[in-house]
């Protein structure tokens, strides 16, 4: 664009020199008549000059404002042009629809409605039926029936992931079920939440029809007293593809029709009125009905203790396909380990649901060692606020030849036990990752020595026989809030391996608890080293 700049020319011209009135009069103290006339003429000339300058300034201000408006228009044009080049504009509608579906799956329940009102391109992407696959229904809110009808009109024949949150009084429940049940062949996920087991049993009894594509079932309920009816899932007879179960209720569930389930998460809820004990026989019978189980979690919903009844102590259940086991229970319940034999187990997570004990829990160490005797393939062992005797650590190391990762939280493990892992003659030759938090008896020098002993050795220097099996190098050491691990220890570790000073991710068990958020320590460490720490220190 060519702009007319002729009006610029006079701006740079130097103004006529201004002659001071003081230089023109004959006497400053007693001006003459001629001086008085000259003074009045000078004032009039200056006032006229000021008026001319004001006029010129007004013109310049208007020109400046016009140029500012033109500049703003160009900036807006650039913004619009740039928006046409953004990735969001160039994404195919199929990919945008997938993003919207993930937003809805993550818990943004109104995502399909909101994104469809942004622009025509997003509205086109939101028209894909899978965007509307996740239906969240809180029957406490009004017009649940209208929402179901609208959602089902959008989802068409796409898979349905349904969440029902049912209060004690729900007049619309029957009509909602009447709309959803004809679409049962589209159900992939069913999550039912209710504080009353009677309502839960009614909903499950209505699901006695074939569910050919149901993959996941979550049943979450509470019983306010010991007279509450247990949840009955016998009506779910025809769900051949069901593989994931999450059950939250006060008692252990019982069933006989979930043969294909591979992932089970049991959360034992408890009220102030009724805290039932955990019966070993019920636990065994529950697991015997799940021969294909690969991932098992038992959790207590509230901190505290539960009694464990092991009257059937000689009985156990074989879980030949189990690969991951998580027990988030009070120490007294760890005896449930003795009811299981899992020869293919790869990951074992033992977490304490109550406040950490001030001393090692001797029975837990014994239970752990006896359990590991039948689980030699464990690759990851986590003890979270479950401390065992140091002699039990030695026994665990002896029983875990395939251990690759060790995680300890609030543990009394000491340098003496760590030395058992040194070099080619140490235990756990495959150990590659260590994660120690709040381990106040362990010193940083012991970690440095262990890592150094696992470094690859040159045969000419170390004299290692080519036929001798070599231990695996330590690839990562995490140390958080360990009292005797000093700053120099961290730097020494970083010369040999990755040294992590923060939690793994938002999926870390400590993330939601906030017990290992050492932001201030990491910030001070950065400042002391002017943000020039070694690259292998992960902050």
PDB file of C-alpha atoms in Angstrom, residues 91-207:
ATOM      1  CA  UNK A  91      -7.128 -30.506  11.479  1.00  0.00           C
ATOM      2  CA  UNK A  92      -9.426 -32.910   9.666  1.00  0.00           C
ATOM      3  CA  UNK A  93     -12.855 -33.180  11.297  1.00  0.00           C
ATOM      4  CA  UNK A  94     -12.227 -36.835  12.189  1.00  0.00           C
ATOM      5  CA  UNK A  95      -9.241 -35.877  14.344  1.00  0.00           C
ATOM      6  CA  UNK A  96     -11.115 -32.970  15.943  1.00  0.00           C
ATOM      7  CA  UNK A  97     -13.952 -35.344  16.766  1.00  0.00           C
ATOM      8  CA  UNK A  98     -11.503 -37.689  18.472  1.00  0.00           C
ATOM      9  CA  UNK A  99     -10.159 -34.803  20.578  1.00  0.00           C
ATOM     10  CA  UNK A 100     -13.697 -33.851  21.602  1.00  0.00           C
ATOM     11  CA  UNK A 101     -14.407 -37.450  22.542  1.00  0.00           C
ATOM     12  CA  UNK A 102     -11.320 -37.543  24.782  1.00  0.00           C
ATOM     13  CA  UNK A 103     -12.456 -34.302  26.445  1.00  0.00           C
ATOM     14  CA  UNK A 104     -15.802 -35.874  27.281  1.00  0.00           C
ATOM     15  CA  UNK A 105     -14.156 -39.080  28.483  1.00  0.00           C
ATOM     16  CA  UNK A 106     -11.874 -37.137  30.847  1.00  0.00           C
ATOM     17  CA  UNK A 107     -14.885 -35.773  32.744  1.00  0.00           C
ATOM     18  CA  UNK A 108     -15.861 -32.612  30.875  1.00  0.00           C
ATOM     19  CA  UNK A 109     -19.454 -33.752  30.625  1.00  0.00           C
ATOM     20  CA  UNK A 110     -20.681 -30.815  28.549  1.00  0.00           C
ATOM     21  CA  UNK A 111     -17.843 -30.953  26.017  1.00  0.00           C
ATOM     22  CA  UNK A 112     -19.962 -32.033  23.004  1.00  0.00           C
ATOM     23  CA  UNK A 113     -22.484 -29.241  23.625  1.00  0.00           C
ATOM     24  CA  UNK A 114     -19.843 -26.543  24.184  1.00  0.00           C
ATOM     25  CA  UNK A 115     -17.567 -27.353  21.235  1.00  0.00           C
ATOM     26  CA  UNK A 116     -20.499 -27.534  18.832  1.00  0.00           C
ATOM     27  CA  UNK A 117     -21.160 -23.831  19.480  1.00  0.00           C
ATOM     28  CA  UNK A 118     -17.656 -22.518  18.695  1.00  0.00           C
ATOM     29  CA  UNK A 119     -17.612 -22.373  14.899  1.00  0.00           C
ATOM     30  CA  UNK A 120     -18.905 -24.174  11.823  1.00  0.00           C
ATOM     31  CA  UNK A 121     -15.802 -26.401  11.558  1.00  0.00           C
ATOM     32  CA  UNK A 122     -16.100 -27.524  15.169  1.00  0.00           C
ATOM     33  CA  UNK A 123     -19.835 -27.979  14.770  1.00  0.00           C
ATOM     34  CA  UNK A 124     -19.138 -30.274  11.834  1.00  0.00           C
ATOM     35  CA  UNK A 125     -16.647 -32.288  13.891  1.00  0.00           C
ATOM     36  CA  UNK A 126     -19.050 -32.453  16.844  1.00  0.00           C
ATOM     37  CA  UNK A 127     -21.639 -34.050  14.587  1.00  0.00           C
ATOM     38  CA  UNK A 128     -19.691 -37.336  14.643  1.00  0.00           C
ATOM     39  CA  UNK A 129     -21.704 -39.767  16.791  1.00  0.00           C
ATOM     40  CA  UNK A 130     -18.706 -40.932  18.865  1.00  0.00           C
ATOM     41  CA  UNK A 131     -18.328 -37.429  20.279  1.00  0.00           C
ATOM     42  CA  UNK A 132     -21.589 -38.077  22.146  1.00  0.00           C
ATOM     43  CA  UNK A 133     -20.616 -41.561  23.340  1.00  0.00           C
ATOM     44  CA  UNK A 134     -20.083 -40.534  26.984  1.00  0.00           C
ATOM     45  CA  UNK A 135     -23.401 -39.911  28.716  1.00  0.00           C
ATOM     46  CA  UNK A 136     -23.217 -38.563  32.283  1.00  0.00           C
ATOM     47  CA  UNK A 137     -26.540 -38.515  34.104  1.00  0.00           C
ATOM     48  CA  UNK A 138     -26.973 -37.022  37.551  1.00  0.00           C
ATOM     49  CA  UNK A 139     -30.593 -37.797  38.345  1.00  0.00           C
ATOM     50  CA  UNK A 140     -30.593 -35.054  40.993  1.00  0.00           C
ATOM     51  CA  UNK A 141     -30.691 -32.451  38.212  1.00  0.00           C
ATOM     52  CA  UNK A 142     -33.815 -31.624  36.304  1.00  0.00           C
ATOM     53  CA  UNK A 143     -34.821 -32.739  32.816  1.00  0.00           C
ATOM     54  CA  UNK A 144     -32.768 -35.935  32.831  1.00  0.00           C
ATOM     55  CA  UNK A 145     -35.220 -37.498  30.396  1.00  0.00           C
ATOM     56  CA  UNK A 146     -34.793 -34.645  27.911  1.00  0.00           C
ATOM     57  CA  UNK A 147     -31.013 -34.953  28.125  1.00  0.00           C
ATOM     58  CA  UNK A 148     -31.123 -38.703  27.461  1.00  0.00           C
ATOM     59  CA  UNK A 149     -33.389 -38.247  24.440  1.00  0.00           C
ATOM     60  CA  UNK A 150     -31.167 -35.485  23.040  1.00  0.00           C
ATOM     61  CA  UNK A 151     -27.954 -37.452  23.642  1.00  0.00           C
ATOM     62  CA  UNK A 152     -29.301 -40.670  22.097  1.00  0.00           C
ATOM     63  CA  UNK A 153     -30.410 -38.745  19.019  1.00  0.00           C
ATOM     64  CA  UNK A 154     -26.814 -37.557  18.591  1.00  0.00           C
ATOM     65  CA  UNK A 155     -24.979 -40.799  19.391  1.00  0.00           C
ATOM     66  CA  UNK A 156     -26.970 -42.835  16.852  1.00  0.00           C
ATOM     67  CA  UNK A 157     -25.292 -46.267  16.664  1.00  0.00           C
ATOM     68  CA  UNK A 158     -21.942 -45.371  18.263  1.00  0.00           C
ATOM     69  CA  UNK A 159     -20.737 -47.081  21.483  1.00  0.00           C
ATOM     70  CA  UNK A 160     -22.285 -45.827  24.715  1.00  0.00           C
ATOM     71  CA  UNK A 161     -20.381 -45.152  27.942  1.00  0.00           C
ATOM     72  CA  UNK A 162     -23.055 -44.475  30.557  1.00  0.00           C
ATOM     73  CA  UNK A 163     -22.649 -43.017  34.051  1.00  0.00           C
ATOM     74  CA  UNK A 164     -25.724 -43.008  36.298  1.00  0.00           C
ATOM     75  CA  UNK A 165     -25.610 -41.122  39.600  1.00  0.00           C
ATOM     76  CA  UNK A 166     -28.806 -42.054  41.454  1.00  0.00           C
ATOM     77  CA  UNK A 167     -30.012 -40.323  44.638  1.00  0.00           C
ATOM     78  CA  UNK A 168     -32.319 -41.888  47.220  1.00  0.00           C
ATOM     79  CA  UNK A 169     -35.335 -40.234  45.609  1.00  0.00           C
ATOM     80  CA  UNK A 170     -35.332 -40.419  41.824  1.00  0.00           C
ATOM     81  CA  UNK A 171     -38.754 -40.195  40.157  1.00  0.00           C
ATOM     82  CA  UNK A 172     -37.240 -40.164  36.662  1.00  0.00           C
ATOM     83  CA  UNK A 173     -35.173 -43.362  37.088  1.00  0.00           C
ATOM     84  CA  UNK A 174     -37.731 -45.670  35.503  1.00  0.00           C
ATOM     85  CA  UNK A 175     -38.186 -43.487  32.431  1.00  0.00           C
ATOM     86  CA  UNK A 176     -34.428 -43.043  32.021  1.00  0.00           C
ATOM     87  CA  UNK A 177     -33.911 -46.807  32.116  1.00  0.00           C
ATOM     88  CA  UNK A 178     -36.746 -47.188  29.647  1.00  0.00           C
ATOM     89  CA  UNK A 179     -34.827 -45.014  27.202  1.00  0.00           C
ATOM     90  CA  UNK A 180     -31.410 -46.627  27.764  1.00  0.00           C
ATOM     91  CA  UNK A 181     -32.326 -50.322  27.818  1.00  0.00           C
ATOM     92  CA  UNK A 182     -33.365 -50.504  24.136  1.00  0.00           C
ATOM     93  CA  UNK A 183     -29.806 -49.342  23.323  1.00  0.00           C
ATOM     94  CA  UNK A 184     -28.198 -52.082  25.472  1.00  0.00           C
ATOM     95  CA  UNK A 185     -26.320 -53.563  22.512  1.00  0.00           C
ATOM     96  CA  UNK A 186     -24.368 -50.285  22.284  1.00  0.00           C
ATOM     97  CA  UNK A 187     -23.275 -50.286  25.942  1.00  0.00           C
ATOM     98  CA  UNK A 188     -19.498 -50.455  26.327  1.00  0.00           C
ATOM     99  CA  UNK A 189     -19.194 -48.978  29.826  1.00  0.00           C
ATOM    100  CA  UNK A 190     -21.773 -48.870  32.603  1.00  0.00           C
ATOM    101  CA  UNK A 191     -21.066 -46.939  35.809  1.00  0.00           C
ATOM    102  CA  UNK A 192     -23.807 -46.936  38.430  1.00  0.00           C
ATOM    103  CA  UNK A 193     -23.505 -44.894  41.634  1.00  0.00           C
ATOM    104  CA  UNK A 194     -26.052 -45.096  44.435  1.00  0.00           C
ATOM    105  CA  UNK A 195     -25.940 -44.658  48.200  1.00  0.00           C
ATOM    106  CA  UNK A 196     -28.616 -47.312  48.621  1.00  0.00           C
ATOM    107  CA  UNK A 197     -28.056 -50.973  47.750  1.00  0.00           C
ATOM    108  CA  UNK A 198     -31.785 -51.528  47.156  1.00  0.00           C
ATOM    109  CA  UNK A 199     -31.796 -49.017  44.304  1.00  0.00           C
ATOM    110  CA  UNK A 200     -28.573 -50.535  42.975  1.00  0.00           C
ATOM    111  CA  UNK A 201     -30.088 -54.012  42.938  1.00  0.00           C
ATOM    112  CA  UNK A 202     -33.150 -52.699  41.128  1.00  0.00           C
ATOM    113  CA  UNK A 203     -30.995 -51.118  38.401  1.00  0.00           C
ATOM    114  CA  UNK A 204     -28.897 -54.280  38.009  1.00  0.00           C
ATOM    115  CA  UNK A 205     -32.011 -56.468  37.898  1.00  0.00           C
ATOM    116  CA  UNK A 206     -33.217 -54.423  34.936  1.00  0.00           C
ATOM    117  CA  UNK A 207     -29.974 -55.346  33.121  1.00  0.00           C
TER     118      UNK A 207
END
